[in-house]
Tab-separated table of C-alpha atoms in Angstrom:
chain	number	residue	atom	x	y	z
A	120	MET	CA	-87.809	-148.121	38.842
A	121	SER	CA	-86.821	-150.157	41.874
A	122	LYS	CA	-85.917	-153.475	41.907
A	123	ALA	CA	-88.153	-156.071	43.338
A	124	HIS	CA	-87.656	-159.048	45.851
A	125	ILE	CA	-88.491	-162.364	44.501
A	126	ALA	CA	-87.996	-165.985	46.424
A	127	LEU	CA	-88.748	-168.784	44.945
A	128	ILE	CA	-88.018	-172.194	44.626
A	129	ILE	CA	-85.687	-173.561	41.656
A	130	ASN	CA	-85.386	-177.078	41.240
A	131	GLY	CA	-85.651	-177.588	44.831
A	132	ARG	CA	-83.316	-174.054	45.876
A	133	PRO	CA	-84.276	-171.882	47.771
A	134	ILE	CA	-83.300	-168.903	45.610
A	135	GLU	CA	-83.561	-164.872	46.751
A	136	ALA	CA	-82.801	-162.049	44.469
A	137	LEU	CA	-83.967	-158.479	43.785
A	138	VAL	CA	-84.935	-158.007	40.016
A	139	GLU	CA	-85.832	-155.111	37.643
A	140	PRO	CA	-89.517	-155.780	37.199
A	141	ARG	CA	-88.788	-156.244	33.120
A	142	THR	CA	-86.760	-158.707	33.490
A	143	LEU	CA	-87.914	-161.968	31.895
A	144	LEU	CA	-88.282	-165.186	33.979
A	145	VAL	CA	-85.579	-167.110	31.418
A	146	HIS	CA	-83.275	-164.355	31.483
A	147	PHE	CA	-83.207	-164.828	35.506
A	148	LEU	CA	-82.513	-168.363	35.036
A	149	ARG	CA	-80.049	-168.170	32.450
A	150	GLU	CA	-77.967	-164.981	33.168
A	151	GLU	CA	-78.353	-164.767	36.962
A	152	LEU	CA	-78.613	-168.458	38.028
A	153	SER	CA	-76.550	-169.872	34.735
A	154	LEU	CA	-79.352	-172.506	34.397
A	155	THR	CA	-79.159	-172.127	30.355
A	156	GLY	CA	-80.715	-175.312	29.611
A	157	ALA	CA	-84.092	-173.283	29.362
A	158	HIS	CA	-83.385	-172.189	25.423
A	159	ILE	CA	-84.348	-168.839	24.327
A	160	GLY	CA	-85.776	-169.646	20.862
A	161	CYS	CA	-88.224	-167.456	19.088
A	162	GLU	CA	-89.051	-165.113	21.866
A	163	THR	CA	-92.648	-164.672	21.229
A	164	GLY	CA	-94.418	-167.205	23.100
A	165	HIS	CA	-94.437	-169.919	20.074
A	166	CYS	CA	-92.032	-172.258	20.255
A	167	GLY	CA	-91.827	-173.579	23.269
A	168	ALA	CA	-87.968	-174.247	23.951
A	169	CYS	CA	-88.217	-172.336	27.550
A	170	THR	CA	-90.713	-174.142	28.754
A	171	VAL	CA	-89.788	-174.966	32.259
A	172	ASP	CA	-92.694	-176.068	35.146
A	173	MET	CA	-93.854	-173.341	37.595
A	174	ASP	CA	-96.624	-174.977	40.433
A	175	GLY	CA	-96.602	-178.381	38.769
A	176	ARG	CA	-97.801	-176.540	35.472
A	177	SER	CA	-95.980	-176.082	31.890
A	178	VAL	CA	-95.654	-172.650	30.722
A	179	LYS	CA	-93.002	-170.318	28.701
A	180	SER	CA	-90.410	-168.505	30.238
A	181	CYS	CA	-89.880	-166.375	27.412
A	182	THR	CA	-93.094	-164.940	28.449
A	183	ILE	CA	-93.018	-164.769	31.883
A	184	LEU	CA	-91.897	-162.084	34.504
A	185	ALA	CA	-89.660	-163.058	36.783
A	186	VAL	CA	-91.387	-161.168	39.471
A	187	GLN	CA	-94.057	-163.301	38.298
A	188	ALA	CA	-92.588	-166.450	39.723
A	189	ASP	CA	-92.174	-165.204	43.236
A	190	GLN	CA	-93.326	-167.820	45.501
A	191	ALA	CA	-93.479	-170.415	42.915
A	192	SER	CA	-91.496	-173.748	42.994
A	193	VAL	CA	-89.995	-174.006	39.392
A	194	MET	CA	-88.230	-177.304	37.663
A	195	THR	CA	-85.745	-176.502	34.673
A	196	ILE	CA	-84.565	-179.261	32.680
A	197	GLU	CA	-81.711	-179.260	35.210
A	198	GLY	CA	-83.747	-180.427	37.525
A	199	VAL	CA	-84.895	-183.180	35.702
A	200	ALA	CA	-82.070	-186.311	36.010
A	201	ALA	CA	-81.286	-187.055	39.427
A	202	ALA	CA	-78.695	-185.623	41.538
A	203	ASP	CA	-76.085	-188.254	40.618
A	204	GLY	CA	-76.818	-187.382	36.621
A	205	THR	CA	-79.074	-190.959	35.994
A	206	LEU	CA	-80.748	-189.730	33.714
A	207	HIS	CA	-84.669	-189.294	33.428
A	208	VAL	CA	-86.391	-191.647	32.090
A	209	LEU	CA	-87.756	-189.310	29.629
A	210	GLN	CA	-84.661	-188.283	28.429
A	211	GLU	CA	-83.050	-192.155	28.189
A	212	SER	CA	-86.288	-192.260	25.906
A	213	PHE	CA	-85.196	-189.587	23.715
A	214	ARG	CA	-81.973	-190.771	23.685
A	215	GLN	CA	-82.803	-194.311	22.703
A	216	MET	CA	-86.001	-193.245	20.406
A	217	HIS	CA	-83.812	-190.101	18.745
A	218	GLY	CA	-85.905	-188.193	19.686
A	219	LEU	CA	-83.553	-184.801	18.634
A	220	GLN	CA	-81.479	-184.224	15.795
A	221	CYS	CA	-80.157	-180.318	16.891
A	222	GLY	CA	-81.657	-180.746	20.517
A	223	TYR	CA	-82.731	-176.814	20.606
A	224	CYS	CA	-86.105	-177.662	21.167
A	225	THR	CA	-85.048	-180.612	23.567
A	226	PRO	CA	-85.421	-179.227	27.279
A	227	GLY	CA	-89.012	-177.501	26.470
A	228	MET	CA	-89.747	-181.279	24.848
A	229	ILE	CA	-88.816	-183.117	27.810
A	230	VAL	CA	-89.863	-180.708	30.446
A	231	ARG	CA	-93.112	-180.238	28.847
A	232	ALA	CA	-93.602	-184.042	28.551
A	233	TYR	CA	-92.671	-184.471	31.764
A	234	ARG	CA	-95.975	-183.174	33.479
A	235	LEU	CA	-97.761	-184.069	30.236
A	236	LEU	CA	-97.258	-187.650	32.056
A	237	GLN	CA	-98.212	-186.197	35.191
A	238	GLU	CA	-101.177	-185.098	33.935
A	239	ASN	CA	-101.841	-188.474	31.236
A	240	PRO	CA	-99.671	-191.062	32.498
A	241	ASP	CA	-101.464	-193.445	29.663
A	242	PRO	CA	-101.623	-190.580	26.417
A	243	ASN	CA	-102.076	-192.203	22.824
A	244	ASP	CA	-100.275	-190.769	19.821
A	245	ALA	CA	-103.146	-188.312	19.439
A	246	GLU	CA	-102.844	-186.765	22.959
A	247	ILE	CA	-98.656	-186.416	23.189
A	248	ARG	CA	-99.177	-184.310	19.574
A	249	MET	CA	-102.015	-182.189	21.267
A	250	GLY	CA	-99.963	-182.222	24.800
A	251	ILE	CA	-96.598	-180.854	22.704
A	252	ALA	CA	-98.530	-178.655	20.605
A	253	GLY	CA	-96.931	-175.275	22.393
A	254	ASN	CA	-93.275	-177.017	21.741
A	255	LEU	CA	-92.131	-176.723	18.013
A	256	CYS	CA	-89.364	-178.863	16.875
A	257	ARG	CA	-87.207	-177.845	13.388
A	258	CYS	CA	-85.640	-181.274	12.734
A	259	THR	CA	-87.375	-184.491	13.600
A	260	GLY	CA	-90.981	-184.106	12.132
A	261	TYR	CA	-92.113	-185.202	15.989
A	262	GLN	CA	-92.022	-188.842	14.989
A	263	ASN	CA	-89.731	-189.788	17.175
A	264	ILE	CA	-90.381	-187.185	19.594
A	265	VAL	CA	-93.963	-188.824	19.961
A	266	LYS	CA	-92.319	-192.410	20.390
A	267	ALA	CA	-89.638	-191.460	23.073
A	268	ILE	CA	-92.600	-189.827	24.961
A	269	ARG	CA	-94.478	-192.976	24.101
A	270	HIS	CA	-91.594	-195.234	25.200
A	271	ALA	CA	-91.164	-193.304	28.549
A	272	ALA	CA	-94.795	-193.532	29.479
A	273	ASP	CA	-94.647	-197.211	29.035
A	274	THR	CA	-91.309	-197.819	30.857
A	275	LEU	CA	-92.349	-195.450	33.755
A	276	ALA	CA	-95.884	-197.716	33.587
A	277	ALA	CA	-93.594	-200.185	34.333
A	278	GLN	CA	-91.611	-198.980	37.272
A	279	PRO	CA	-93.917	-195.983	38.724
A	280	ARG	CA	-91.529	-194.513	41.770
A	281	ILE	CA	-89.205	-193.310	39.006
A	282	LEU	CA	-91.491	-190.399	37.569
A	283	GLU	CA	-92.361	-189.356	41.693
A	284	ALA	CA	-88.492	-189.442	43.128
A	285	ALA	CA	-87.357	-186.615	40.889
A	286	GLU	CA	-90.160	-184.531	42.404
B	138	MET	CA	-86.408	-158.695	23.058
B	139	ILE	CA	-87.078	-157.001	26.569
B	140	PRO	CA	-90.075	-154.904	28.161
B	141	GLY	CA	-89.256	-151.206	28.901
B	142	LYS	CA	-89.046	-150.413	32.157
B	143	PHE	CA	-92.200	-150.161	34.731
B	144	GLY	CA	-93.064	-149.639	37.769
B	145	TYR	CA	-94.214	-153.055	39.422
B	146	HIS	CA	-97.042	-153.361	41.832
B	147	ARG	CA	-98.797	-156.594	43.550
B	148	PRO	CA	-101.777	-155.456	45.246
B	149	GLN	CA	-103.262	-158.217	47.447
B	150	SER	CA	-106.859	-157.509	47.168
B	151	VAL	CA	-109.532	-155.767	44.292
B	152	ALA	CA	-109.488	-152.495	46.751
B	153	GLU	CA	-106.121	-152.142	46.464
B	154	ALA	CA	-105.651	-153.418	42.822
B	155	VAL	CA	-108.152	-150.377	41.461
B	156	GLY	CA	-106.975	-147.892	44.157
B	157	LEU	CA	-103.393	-147.989	42.447
B	158	LEU	CA	-104.819	-147.833	38.747
B	159	ALA	CA	-106.847	-145.167	39.574
B	160	SER	CA	-103.489	-143.140	41.592
B	161	LEU	CA	-101.167	-144.739	38.494
B	162	GLY	CA	-103.344	-143.301	35.825
B	163	SER	CA	-103.431	-143.813	32.364
B	164	GLU	CA	-100.169	-145.225	32.196
B	165	ALA	CA	-100.775	-147.746	34.351
B	166	ARG	CA	-101.601	-151.162	32.841
B	167	ALA	CA	-103.425	-154.752	34.848
B	168	LEU	CA	-101.461	-157.470	34.765
B	169	ALA	CA	-103.293	-160.759	34.521
B	170	GLY	CA	-101.518	-163.639	33.072
B	171	GLY	CA	-99.921	-161.284	30.222
B	172	HIS	CA	-99.947	-163.303	27.320
B	173	SER	CA	-101.458	-160.466	25.512
B	174	LEU	CA	-99.625	-157.839	27.457
B	175	ILE	CA	-96.258	-158.956	27.564
B	176	PRO	CA	-95.698	-160.012	24.146
B	177	LEU	CA	-96.544	-156.492	22.889
B	178	MET	CA	-94.032	-154.938	25.742
B	179	LYS	CA	-91.228	-156.943	24.310
B	180	LEU	CA	-92.073	-155.389	21.198
B	181	ARG	CA	-92.474	-152.114	22.475
B	182	MET	CA	-95.871	-151.890	20.806
B	183	ALA	CA	-96.844	-151.370	24.825
B	184	GLN	CA	-95.306	-149.361	27.310
B	185	PRO	CA	-96.778	-148.926	30.215
B	186	GLU	CA	-95.153	-146.968	33.051
B	187	HIS	CA	-96.846	-149.347	35.811
B	188	LEU	CA	-98.462	-152.805	36.322
B	189	VAL	CA	-99.908	-153.740	38.473
B	190	ASP	CA	-100.082	-157.731	38.826
B	191	LEU	CA	-103.235	-159.235	39.428
B	192	ARG	CA	-101.569	-162.904	40.916
B	193	ARG	CA	-101.807	-161.987	44.145
B	194	VAL	CA	-105.610	-161.134	44.403
B	195	THR	CA	-107.501	-164.541	45.135
B	196	ALA	CA	-110.838	-163.512	44.831
B	197	LEU	CA	-110.504	-162.842	41.555
B	198	LYS	CA	-109.988	-166.829	40.591
B	199	GLY	CA	-112.704	-169.137	40.325
B	200	ILE	CA	-116.171	-170.321	38.757
B	201	ARG	CA	-118.837	-170.586	40.869
B	202	ARG	CA	-123.207	-170.602	40.274
B	203	GLU	CA	-125.319	-167.774	41.645
B	204	GLY	CA	-128.786	-168.532	40.837
B	205	ALA	CA	-129.331	-168.695	37.203
B	206	ASP	CA	-125.423	-167.344	36.323
B	207	LEU	CA	-122.432	-168.503	36.397
B	208	VAL	CA	-119.722	-166.256	37.680
B	209	ILE	CA	-116.335	-166.707	36.662
B	210	GLY	CA	-113.314	-164.450	38.492
B	211	ALA	CA	-111.141	-162.824	35.722
B	212	MET	CA	-108.081	-164.699	37.102
B	213	THR	CA	-109.407	-167.989	36.057
B	214	THR	CA	-107.277	-169.381	33.596
B	215	GLN	CA	-108.684	-170.867	30.435
B	216	ALA	CA	-106.696	-174.228	31.500
B	217	GLU	CA	-108.950	-174.474	35.277
B	218	LEU	CA	-112.275	-173.657	32.624
B	219	ILE	CA	-111.367	-176.815	30.613
B	220	ALA	CA	-110.923	-178.505	33.228
B	221	SER	CA	-114.245	-177.206	35.415
B	222	ALA	CA	-116.652	-179.822	36.010
B	223	LEU	CA	-119.562	-177.407	36.456
B	224	LEU	CA	-118.542	-175.912	33.205
B	225	ALA	CA	-118.512	-179.090	31.621
B	226	ASP	CA	-122.179	-180.246	32.439
B	227	LEU	CA	-123.769	-176.470	32.493
B	228	LEU	CA	-121.675	-174.303	29.887
B	229	PRO	CA	-119.617	-177.026	27.521
B	230	LEU	CA	-118.844	-174.402	24.896
B	231	LEU	CA	-116.553	-172.308	27.234
B	232	PRO	CA	-114.136	-175.111	27.449
B	233	GLU	CA	-114.661	-176.353	23.876
B	234	THR	CA	-113.329	-172.568	22.997
B	235	CYS	CA	-110.549	-172.483	25.172
B	236	ARG	CA	-109.444	-175.872	23.891
B	237	THR	CA	-108.806	-173.883	20.520
B	238	ILE	CA	-107.027	-171.336	22.295
B	239	ALA	CA	-102.943	-171.127	21.931
B	240	ASP	CA	-101.205	-174.322	23.768
B	241	PRO	CA	-101.035	-176.220	27.054
B	242	GLN	CA	-98.416	-173.402	28.331
B	243	ILE	CA	-100.501	-170.725	27.180
B	244	ARG	CA	-103.406	-172.041	28.730
B	245	ASN	CA	-102.087	-172.852	32.056
B	246	VAL	CA	-101.562	-168.654	31.999
B	247	SER	CA	-103.579	-166.489	30.043
B	248	THR	CA	-107.095	-165.535	31.940
B	249	ILE	CA	-110.286	-165.095	31.034
B	250	GLY	CA	-110.655	-161.722	32.107
B	251	GLY	CA	-107.370	-160.747	29.899
B	252	ASN	CA	-108.737	-162.417	26.870
B	253	VAL	CA	-112.077	-160.855	27.308
B	254	ALA	CA	-110.782	-157.354	28.482
B	255	ASN	CA	-107.996	-156.131	26.066
B	256	GLY	CA	-109.945	-156.154	22.698
B	257	ASP	CA	-107.957	-158.096	20.488
B	258	PRO	CA	-110.272	-158.908	17.568
B	259	GLY	CA	-108.220	-162.341	17.731
B	260	ASN	CA	-109.288	-163.715	20.805
B	261	ASP	CA	-111.551	-166.541	21.138
B	262	LEU	CA	-113.716	-165.413	24.039
B	263	PRO	CA	-115.363	-162.497	23.392
B	264	ALA	CA	-117.941	-163.656	20.587
B	265	VAL	CA	-118.669	-166.230	22.692
B	266	MET	CA	-119.587	-164.258	25.836
B	267	GLN	CA	-121.371	-161.938	22.991
B	268	CYS	CA	-123.300	-165.011	22.168
B	269	LEU	CA	-124.275	-166.270	25.615
B	270	GLY	CA	-125.792	-162.627	26.379
B	271	ALA	CA	-122.770	-162.695	29.369
B	272	SER	CA	-121.819	-159.387	31.252
B	273	PHE	CA	-118.751	-158.016	32.621
B	274	ILE	CA	-118.456	-156.615	36.287
B	275	LEU	CA	-116.424	-153.756	36.170
B	276	ASP	CA	-115.013	-152.270	39.733
B	277	LYS	CA	-113.249	-149.082	40.366
B	278	THR	CA	-112.686	-147.335	43.575
B	279	GLY	CA	-116.008	-146.489	45.675
B	280	GLY	CA	-118.349	-148.398	42.639
B	281	GLN	CA	-119.306	-151.671	40.633
B	282	ARG	CA	-121.169	-151.691	36.869
B	283	SER	CA	-121.527	-153.929	34.644
B	284	VAL	CA	-121.550	-154.019	30.620
B	285	ALA	CA	-122.649	-156.100	28.753
B	286	ALA	CA	-120.345	-158.172	26.027
B	287	ARG	CA	-122.760	-156.976	23.257
B	288	ASP	CA	-121.537	-153.412	24.240
B	289	PHE	CA	-118.077	-153.986	25.744
B	290	TYR	CA	-116.198	-153.653	22.281
B	291	LEU	CA	-115.829	-150.157	20.474
B	292	GLY	CA	-112.969	-150.865	18.226
B	293	PRO	CA	-109.282	-152.893	18.094
B	294	TYR	CA	-108.262	-152.945	21.534
B	295	THR	CA	-110.743	-149.924	22.321
B	296	THR	CA	-113.164	-151.170	24.747
B	297	ALA	CA	-116.045	-149.777	27.397
B	298	LEU	CA	-113.178	-149.766	29.988
B	299	ALA	CA	-112.482	-146.780	31.516
B	300	GLU	CA	-109.790	-145.546	33.047
B	301	GLY	CA	-109.385	-146.608	37.072
B	302	GLU	CA	-111.390	-149.921	36.143
B	303	LEU	CA	-110.835	-153.420	36.416
B	304	LEU	CA	-112.843	-156.304	35.077
B	305	THR	CA	-112.975	-158.528	37.703
B	306	GLY	CA	-115.295	-161.070	36.862
B	307	VAL	CA	-117.840	-162.130	34.115
B	308	ARG	CA	-121.364	-163.210	34.264
B	309	ILE	CA	-122.929	-165.764	32.506
B	310	PRO	CA	-126.753	-166.860	32.111
B	311	ILE	CA	-126.721	-170.561	31.996
B	312	PRO	CA	-128.030	-171.412	28.890
B	313	PRO	CA	-131.368	-173.275	29.075
B	314	ALA	CA	-131.335	-177.635	29.347
B	315	GLY	CA	-130.868	-179.081	26.085
B	316	HIS	CA	-129.454	-175.970	24.305
B	317	GLY	CA	-126.895	-176.511	22.087
B	318	ALA	CA	-123.418	-174.862	21.381
B	319	ALA	CA	-120.559	-175.156	18.686
B	320	TYR	CA	-117.784	-172.772	18.578
B	321	GLU	CA	-116.033	-173.479	14.797
B	322	LYS	CA	-112.441	-172.081	14.512
B	323	LEU	CA	-110.484	-172.609	10.854
B	324	LYS	CA	-107.418	-171.809	11.713
B	325	ARG	CA	-103.827	-172.341	10.001
B	326	LYS	CA	-102.305	-174.486	12.600
B	327	VAL	CA	-103.070	-175.990	16.731
B	328	GLY	CA	-102.909	-172.546	18.443
B	329	ASP	CA	-103.282	-169.992	15.723
B	330	TYR	CA	-105.971	-166.954	15.884
B	331	ALA	CA	-108.479	-167.931	13.821
B	332	THR	CA	-109.153	-167.458	10.155
B	333	ALA	CA	-112.567	-167.280	10.736
B	334	ALA	CA	-114.314	-168.620	13.643
B	335	ALA	CA	-118.127	-168.447	14.346
B	336	ALA	CA	-119.883	-169.445	17.808
B	337	VAL	CA	-123.503	-170.563	18.245
B	338	VAL	CA	-126.322	-171.025	20.678
B	339	LEU	CA	-129.437	-172.084	20.049
B	340	THR	CA	-132.059	-174.184	21.006
B	341	MET	CA	-134.279	-176.536	19.090
B	342	THR	CA	-137.719	-177.997	19.669
B	343	GLY	CA	-139.492	-180.732	18.102
B	344	GLY	CA	-136.786	-180.058	15.213
B	345	ARG	CA	-136.960	-176.520	14.768
B	346	CYS	CA	-134.820	-173.648	16.212
B	347	THR	CA	-136.544	-171.615	18.544
B	348	THR	CA	-133.768	-169.276	19.194
B	349	ALA	CA	-130.244	-168.698	18.217
B	350	ALA	CA	-127.324	-166.539	18.781
B	351	ILE	CA	-124.392	-166.360	16.539
B	352	ALA	CA	-121.517	-164.190	16.353
B	353	LEU	CA	-117.744	-164.326	14.595
B	354	THR	CA	-114.396	-163.648	15.649
B	355	ASN	CA	-111.460	-162.340	13.660
B	356	LEU	CA	-113.544	-161.032	10.949
B	357	GLY	CA	-113.649	-157.625	11.922
B	358	GLY	CA	-112.572	-155.014	14.271
B	359	THR	CA	-114.539	-155.652	16.893
B	360	PRO	CA	-116.479	-159.564	17.431
B	361	LEU	CA	-119.483	-159.326	15.397
B	362	MET	CA	-122.893	-160.399	16.336
B	363	VAL	CA	-124.874	-161.157	12.852
B	364	ASP	CA	-128.758	-160.821	14.172
B	365	GLN	CA	-129.556	-161.557	10.362
B	366	ALA	CA	-127.781	-165.067	10.560
B	367	ALA	CA	-129.890	-165.896	13.576
B	368	ALA	CA	-133.251	-164.971	12.296
B	369	ALA	CA	-132.224	-167.142	9.438
B	370	ILE	CA	-132.521	-169.977	10.970
B	371	VAL	CA	-135.081	-169.501	13.419
B	372	GLY	CA	-138.133	-170.976	13.106
B	373	THR	CA	-136.878	-173.491	10.597
B	374	ALA	CA	-135.810	-176.844	10.659
B	375	LEU	CA	-132.222	-175.903	9.354
B	376	ASP	CA	-133.223	-176.306	5.651
B	377	GLN	CA	-130.162	-176.073	3.237
B	378	ALA	CA	-131.973	-172.036	1.794
B	379	SER	CA	-132.160	-171.356	5.436
B	380	LEU	CA	-128.427	-172.530	6.375
B	381	ASP	CA	-127.562	-170.873	3.080
B	382	ARG	CA	-128.804	-167.093	4.338
B	383	ALA	CA	-127.701	-167.559	7.180
B	384	ALA	CA	-124.121	-168.270	6.198
B	385	ALA	CA	-124.559	-165.649	3.559
B	386	ALA	CA	-125.111	-163.628	6.296
B	387	ALA	CA	-122.351	-164.192	8.134
B	388	SER	CA	-120.221	-163.072	4.582
B	389	ALA	CA	-122.054	-160.436	4.556
B	390	VAL	CA	-121.343	-158.448	7.848
B	391	SER	CA	-117.758	-159.877	8.020
B	392	ASP	CA	-115.145	-157.191	7.063
B	393	PRO	CA	-111.801	-158.876	8.038
B	394	ALA	CA	-107.983	-157.358	6.803
B	395	GLU	CA	-106.214	-159.207	4.103
B	396	ASP	CA	-102.986	-161.233	5.756
B	397	ALA	CA	-101.233	-164.229	5.946
B	398	ARG	CA	-104.314	-166.028	6.929
B	399	GLY	CA	-106.168	-165.346	3.756
B	400	SER	CA	-107.445	-162.912	1.507
B	401	VAL	CA	-110.435	-160.932	2.231
B	402	GLU	CA	-112.668	-163.048	-0.087
B	403	TYR	CA	-111.340	-166.094	1.565
B	404	ARG	CA	-111.899	-165.483	4.808
B	405	ARG	CA	-115.469	-163.988	4.122
B	406	HIS	CA	-116.214	-166.669	2.269
B	407	VAL	CA	-114.695	-169.009	5.235
B	408	ALA	CA	-117.079	-167.392	7.799
B	409	GLY	CA	-120.085	-168.394	6.285
B	410	VAL	CA	-118.519	-172.342	6.044
B	411	MET	CA	-117.881	-172.093	10.273
B	412	THR	CA	-121.533	-170.622	10.535
B	413	ARG	CA	-123.058	-173.194	8.602
B	414	ARG	CA	-121.024	-175.842	10.312
B	415	ALA	CA	-121.166	-175.112	13.999
B	416	ILE	CA	-125.071	-174.513	13.393
B	417	LEU	CA	-125.442	-177.937	12.771
B	418	ARG	CA	-122.904	-179.041	15.362
B	419	ALA	CA	-125.045	-176.601	17.978
B	420	ALA	CA	-128.121	-178.588	16.815
B	421	ALA	CA	-126.563	-181.664	17.044
B	422	HIS	CA	-125.171	-181.090	20.027
B	423	ALA	CA	-128.803	-179.393	21.415
B	424	ASN	CA	-130.907	-182.938	20.277
B	425	GLN	CA	-128.099	-185.150	21.987
B	426	ARG	CA	-128.912	-183.176	25.024
B	427	SER	CA	-132.184	-183.181	25.017
B	428	ILE	CA	-132.525	-187.252	25.138
């Protein structure tokens, strides 16, 4: 079974690689590129800890083959903060609103919330909850996660250029 | 969990894809979004020797009107169905159903073709397609045929799709203006497969039901058309006795397995409840649209 050539953009960086076709995107990110922010939780497509952004859509990298990401532009949690390490408004909001406890789900939550706020910059609580329905948290009961995303939406509405800057 | 080894192929066209499926034989599978197939491969419950990835076959994407029909390419994602202005206008049942499937990430990847083709009795779109009188377009090298959704499902994961064939699209007759439709799905949590679900498409004239189609999801090895439930309401004003008969017919035809979603008795009971709710909501929808 021969390896397949893939070329893609990850966090703005062009990447070329030869991968076994059965390699899952999350393993490619973590093991080949040392981008360990996308977490492996349930491995069955339920928990969303592995969520990354692919061509402007949230996807679960445990259920996508690396070969399916060929030619795609992928953003992981490592691509959310500014290059100088300044946290994105969403990351800052999760900290301020205590939107995490153990932190395992957090990379997936933030990457999903990032796209959710692009799709709907002013979501109400119900829309936030439906928007993160594919991300499970076993600690917080979601209350503070919803608050954090709402807080980020409010902050971004006051400073609309910040979100664009991270693209 | 990592899938077993397979040969990987990425055709650019339908002709190339069906050529690959024909030459690779029974151990090849088409890969659409992969959100049914890849989990099965990770569990080694599916171990295809070859995957034919349809991602680059751009001709398989899109929603278009052809005369009295809507034709939807197999690789159109559920998120795209939800976002379609054409469907919101002509066939709102489809986006409504897609919103009950899985979660945003999965709907971004999983496709209408995968949902209807793989024969999983838990999938939501097959019953809806049966209700709508849809047909599936099956391509192979040197030919194309069309199979009615009502004839397509033979058993769990067993369909009329023959070796070397690829489901390339879905053709749906546009329901008459003023029709009503609803999909009622009982599930334990957002994104779950149905404990029981009912699809209803009907027309109302002067407060009476004139036509109806009713089908059930995840209550047997295939989607279940319940002609007796439809017959129970056609010609009526949807009075209590008619609704009772329709619900009883849906419960009677249901043959669910006992699983974490409930006992056989419970799931048969809620099959009737979902049928009743879907009929009433479809009727309300019809009345609203005909004003």
